[in-house]
mmCIF file of N, CA and C and ligand atoms in Angstrom:
data_model
loop_
_atom_site.group_PDB
_atom_site.id
_atom_site.type_symbol
_atom_site.label_atom_id
_atom_site.label_comp_id
_atom_site.label_asym_id
_atom_site.label_seq_id
_atom_site.Cartn_x
_atom_site.Cartn_y
_atom_site.Cartn_z
ATOM 1 N N UNK A 1 0.842 -1.198 0.000
ATOM 2 C CA UNK A 1 0.000 0.000 0.000
ATOM 3 C C UNK A 1 0.877 1.249 0.000
ATOM 4 N N UNK A 2 0.576 2.164 -0.859
ATOM 5 C CA UNK A 2 1.371 3.389 -0.943
ATOM 6 C C UNK A 2 0.860 4.412 0.069
ATOM 7 N N UNK A 3 1.599 4.559 1.131
ATOM 8 C CA UNK A 3 1.157 5.501 2.153
ATOM 9 C C UNK A 3 1.707 6.900 1.897
ATOM 10 N N UNK A 4 2.698 6.969 1.002
ATOM 11 C CA UNK A 4 3.326 8.267 0.758
ATOM 12 C C UNK A 4 2.601 9.055 -0.318
ATOM 13 N N UNK A 5 1.665 8.407 -0.991
ATOM 14 C CA UNK A 5 0.963 9.071 -2.074
ATOM 15 C C UNK A 5 0.044 10.169 -1.529
ATOM 16 N N UNK A 6 -0.018 11.247 -2.248
ATOM 17 C CA UNK A 6 -0.848 12.363 -1.820
ATOM 18 C C UNK A 6 -2.151 12.378 -2.615
ATOM 19 N N UNK A 7 -3.239 12.510 -1.916
ATOM 20 C CA UNK A 7 -4.541 12.573 -2.574
ATOM 21 C C UNK A 7 -5.107 13.973 -2.398
ATOM 22 N N UNK A 8 -5.619 14.487 -3.476
ATOM 23 C CA UNK A 8 -6.183 15.835 -3.445
ATOM 24 C C UNK A 8 -7.695 15.746 -3.657
ATOM 25 N N UNK A 9 -8.414 16.451 -2.821
ATOM 26 C CA UNK A 9 -9.868 16.501 -2.982
ATOM 27 C C UNK A 9 -10.191 17.213 -4.291
ATOM 28 N N UNK A 10 -10.994 16.559 -5.126
ATOM 29 C CA UNK A 10 -11.283 17.161 -6.433
ATOM 30 C C UNK A 10 -12.232 18.350 -6.331
ATOM 31 N N UNK A 11 -12.884 18.489 -5.204
ATOM 32 C CA UNK A 11 -13.787 19.636 -5.025
ATOM 33 C C UNK A 11 -13.036 20.852 -4.508
ATOM 34 N N UNK A 12 -12.229 20.618 -3.476
ATOM 35 C CA UNK A 12 -11.604 21.744 -2.779
ATOM 36 C C UNK A 12 -10.154 21.973 -3.165
ATOM 37 N N UNK A 13 -9.567 20.998 -3.856
ATOM 38 C CA UNK A 13 -8.150 21.084 -4.241
ATOM 39 C C UNK A 13 -7.232 21.206 -3.030
ATOM 40 N N UNK A 14 -7.607 20.533 -1.967
ATOM 41 C CA UNK A 14 -6.732 20.506 -0.806
ATOM 42 C C UNK A 14 -6.311 19.063 -0.536
ATOM 43 N N UNK A 15 -5.192 18.925 0.152
ATOM 44 C CA UNK A 15 -4.655 17.602 0.417
ATOM 45 C C UNK A 15 -5.527 16.850 1.434
ATOM 46 N N UNK A 16 -5.849 15.618 1.096
ATOM 47 C CA UNK A 16 -6.646 14.801 2.014
ATOM 48 C C UNK A 16 -5.745 14.276 3.122
ATOM 49 N N UNK A 17 -6.303 14.164 4.314
ATOM 50 C CA UNK A 17 -5.522 13.714 5.462
ATOM 51 C C UNK A 17 -6.091 12.433 6.040
ATOM 52 N N UNK A 18 -5.189 11.664 6.627
ATOM 53 C CA UNK A 18 -5.608 10.420 7.255
ATOM 54 C C UNK A 18 -6.267 10.733 8.588
ATOM 55 N N UNK A 19 -7.542 10.393 8.689
ATOM 56 C CA UNK A 19 -8.274 10.709 9.910
ATOM 57 C C UNK A 19 -9.099 9.505 10.338
ATOM 58 N N UNK A 20 -9.319 9.417 11.636
ATOM 59 C CA UNK A 20 -10.148 8.353 12.168
ATOM 60 C C UNK A 20 -11.586 8.611 11.749
ATOM 61 N N UNK A 21 -12.163 7.667 11.030
ATOM 62 C CA UNK A 21 -13.478 7.885 10.445
ATOM 63 C C UNK A 21 -14.430 6.766 10.828
ATOM 64 N N UNK A 22 -15.656 7.119 11.058
ATOM 65 C CA UNK A 22 -16.653 6.093 11.377
ATOM 66 C C UNK A 22 -17.414 5.691 10.125
ATOM 67 N N UNK A 23 -17.492 4.389 9.917
ATOM 68 C CA UNK A 23 -18.207 3.855 8.768
ATOM 69 C C UNK A 23 -19.437 3.093 9.244
ATOM 70 N N UNK A 24 -20.458 3.124 8.439
ATOM 71 C CA UNK A 24 -21.640 2.335 8.753
ATOM 72 C C UNK A 24 -21.890 1.361 7.620
ATOM 73 N N UNK A 25 -22.059 0.114 7.988
ATOM 74 C CA UNK A 25 -22.255 -0.911 6.978
ATOM 75 C C UNK A 25 -23.108 -2.020 7.575
ATOM 76 N N UNK A 26 -24.152 -2.392 6.900
ATOM 77 C CA UNK A 26 -25.066 -3.437 7.366
ATOM 78 C C UNK A 26 -25.513 -3.188 8.808
ATOM 79 N N UNK A 27 -25.902 -1.962 9.072
ATOM 80 C CA UNK A 27 -26.372 -1.552 10.402
ATOM 81 C C UNK A 27 -25.304 -1.685 11.483
ATOM 82 N N UNK A 28 -24.072 -1.846 11.071
ATOM 83 C CA UNK A 28 -22.981 -1.894 12.027
ATOM 84 C C UNK A 28 -22.075 -0.728 11.735
ATOM 85 N N UNK A 29 -21.348 -0.322 12.746
ATOM 86 C CA UNK A 29 -20.399 0.748 12.502
ATOM 87 C C UNK A 29 -19.042 0.344 13.030
ATOM 88 N N UNK A 30 -18.040 0.809 12.355
ATOM 89 C CA UNK A 30 -16.684 0.554 12.805
ATOM 90 C C UNK A 30 -15.830 1.759 12.471
ATOM 91 N N UNK A 31 -14.754 1.881 13.203
ATOM 92 C CA UNK A 31 -13.865 3.009 12.974
ATOM 93 C C UNK A 31 -12.621 2.535 12.257
ATOM 94 N N UNK A 32 -12.179 3.353 11.348
ATOM 95 C CA UNK A 32 -10.986 3.029 10.591
ATOM 96 C C UNK A 32 -10.355 4.322 10.127
ATOM 97 N N UNK A 33 -9.051 4.284 10.006
ATOM 98 C CA UNK A 33 -8.373 5.458 9.482
ATOM 99 C C UNK A 33 -8.655 5.567 7.982
ATOM 100 N N UNK A 34 -9.047 6.727 7.555
ATOM 101 C CA UNK A 34 -9.335 6.920 6.148
ATOM 102 C C UNK A 34 -8.887 8.307 5.717
ATOM 103 N N UNK A 35 -8.636 8.423 4.437
ATOM 104 C CA UNK A 35 -8.256 9.730 3.897
ATOM 105 C C UNK A 35 -9.503 10.585 3.773
ATOM 106 N N UNK A 36 -9.419 11.751 4.344
ATOM 107 C CA UNK A 36 -10.572 12.645 4.309
ATOM 108 C C UNK A 36 -10.135 14.043 3.956
ATOM 109 N N UNK A 37 -11.015 14.732 3.284
ATOM 110 C CA UNK A 37 -10.765 16.129 2.988
ATOM 111 C C UNK A 37 -11.069 16.940 4.248
ATOM 112 N N UNK A 38 -10.090 17.697 4.744
ATOM 113 C CA UNK A 38 -10.326 18.492 5.952
ATOM 114 C C UNK A 38 -11.312 19.630 5.724
ATOM 115 N N UNK A 39 -11.587 19.934 4.473
ATOM 116 C CA UNK A 39 -12.477 21.048 4.158
ATOM 117 C C UNK A 39 -13.934 20.613 4.015
ATOM 118 N N UNK A 40 -14.203 19.627 3.135
ATOM 119 C CA UNK A 40 -15.598 19.234 2.900
ATOM 120 C C UNK A 40 -15.950 17.898 3.543
ATOM 121 N N UNK A 41 -14.937 17.158 4.017
ATOM 122 C CA UNK A 41 -15.217 15.916 4.726
ATOM 123 C C UNK A 41 -15.388 14.702 3.834
ATOM 124 N N UNK A 42 -15.204 14.895 2.544
ATOM 125 C CA UNK A 42 -15.307 13.783 1.613
ATOM 126 C C UNK A 42 -14.271 12.714 1.953
ATOM 127 N N UNK A 43 -14.689 11.468 1.964
ATOM 128 C CA UNK A 43 -13.799 10.376 2.338
ATOM 129 C C UNK A 43 -13.323 9.641 1.097
ATOM 130 N N UNK A 44 -12.030 9.381 1.077
ATOM 131 C CA UNK A 44 -11.494 8.554 0.007
ATOM 132 C C UNK A 44 -11.177 7.187 0.578
ATOM 133 N N UNK A 45 -11.795 6.152 0.045
ATOM 134 C CA UNK A 45 -11.532 4.795 0.506
ATOM 135 C C UNK A 45 -10.910 3.994 -0.625
ATOM 136 N N UNK A 46 -9.683 3.553 -0.429
ATOM 137 C CA UNK A 46 -9.080 2.706 -1.452
ATOM 138 C C UNK A 46 -9.919 1.451 -1.631
ATOM 139 N N UNK A 47 -10.052 1.030 -2.870
ATOM 140 C CA UNK A 47 -10.965 -0.064 -3.185
ATOM 141 C C UNK A 47 -10.626 -1.343 -2.433
ATOM 142 N N UNK A 48 -9.330 -1.647 -2.333
ATOM 143 C CA UNK A 48 -8.951 -2.886 -1.663
ATOM 144 C C UNK A 48 -9.280 -2.844 -0.180
ATOM 145 N N UNK A 49 -9.122 -1.683 0.411
ATOM 146 C CA UNK A 49 -9.441 -1.539 1.836
ATOM 147 C C UNK A 49 -10.943 -1.727 2.047
ATOM 148 N N UNK A 50 -11.736 -1.075 1.219
ATOM 149 C CA UNK A 50 -13.182 -1.163 1.341
ATOM 150 C C UNK A 50 -13.638 -2.603 1.202
ATOM 151 N N UNK A 51 -13.106 -3.271 0.199
ATOM 152 C CA UNK A 51 -13.499 -4.647 -0.065
ATOM 153 C C UNK A 51 -13.103 -5.557 1.098
ATOM 154 N N UNK A 52 -11.857 -5.436 1.540
ATOM 155 C CA UNK A 52 -11.357 -6.284 2.617
ATOM 156 C C UNK A 52 -12.135 -6.083 3.897
ATOM 157 N N UNK A 53 -12.374 -4.835 4.226
ATOM 158 C CA UNK A 53 -13.044 -4.527 5.480
ATOM 159 C C UNK A 53 -14.506 -4.970 5.449
ATOM 160 N N UNK A 54 -15.159 -4.777 4.329
ATOM 161 C CA UNK A 54 -16.558 -5.167 4.214
ATOM 162 C C UNK A 54 -16.685 -6.678 4.336
ATOM 163 N N UNK A 55 -15.736 -7.383 3.750
ATOM 164 C CA UNK A 55 -15.772 -8.834 3.814
ATOM 165 C C UNK A 55 -15.623 -9.295 5.262
ATOM 166 N N UNK A 56 -14.755 -8.584 5.988
ATOM 167 C CA UNK A 56 -14.534 -8.898 7.396
ATOM 168 C C UNK A 56 -15.839 -8.769 8.172
ATOM 169 N N UNK A 57 -16.559 -7.691 7.902
ATOM 170 C CA UNK A 57 -17.821 -7.456 8.599
ATOM 171 C C UNK A 57 -18.831 -8.527 8.234
ATOM 172 N N UNK A 58 -18.871 -8.888 6.958
ATOM 173 C CA UNK A 58 -19.794 -9.924 6.506
ATOM 174 C C UNK A 58 -19.506 -11.246 7.201
ATOM 175 N N UNK A 59 -18.233 -11.542 7.339
ATOM 176 C CA UNK A 59 -17.813 -12.778 7.989
ATOM 177 C C UNK A 59 -18.305 -12.789 9.434
ATOM 178 N N UNK A 60 -18.159 -11.660 10.087
ATOM 179 C CA UNK A 60 -18.587 -11.556 11.477
ATOM 180 C C UNK A 60 -20.080 -11.810 11.597
ATOM 181 N N UNK A 61 -20.833 -11.322 10.639
ATOM 182 C CA UNK A 61 -22.280 -11.511 10.676
ATOM 183 C C UNK A 61 -22.637 -12.978 10.442
ATOM 184 N N UNK A 62 -21.917 -13.624 9.534
ATOM 185 C CA UNK A 62 -22.194 -15.027 9.225
ATOM 186 C C UNK A 62 -21.935 -15.933 10.425
ATOM 187 N N UNK A 63 -20.927 -15.587 11.205
ATOM 188 C CA UNK A 63 -20.555 -16.427 12.352
ATOM 189 C C UNK A 63 -21.604 -16.438 13.445
ATOM 190 N N UNK A 64 -22.491 -15.489 13.421
ATOM 191 C CA UNK A 64 -23.490 -15.374 14.483
ATOM 192 C C UNK A 64 -24.503 -16.503 14.471
HETATM 193 ZN ZN1 ZN B 1 -13.000 18.683 -0.195
#
């Protein structure tokens, strides 16, 4: 994973920062560090992270 890469918010043209963000998925919520625009709050989620994390949550639900 490229952690040194800089992401710019396409709306505000400001650098996105890694911030602790709350996600909601399947009526569950979890916190994860995500790139967010400090100006408008838009979250950038890398596709692999989103996929991996969602699968994790799904697995947890199946185990119940
Ligand atoms: Zn923005």
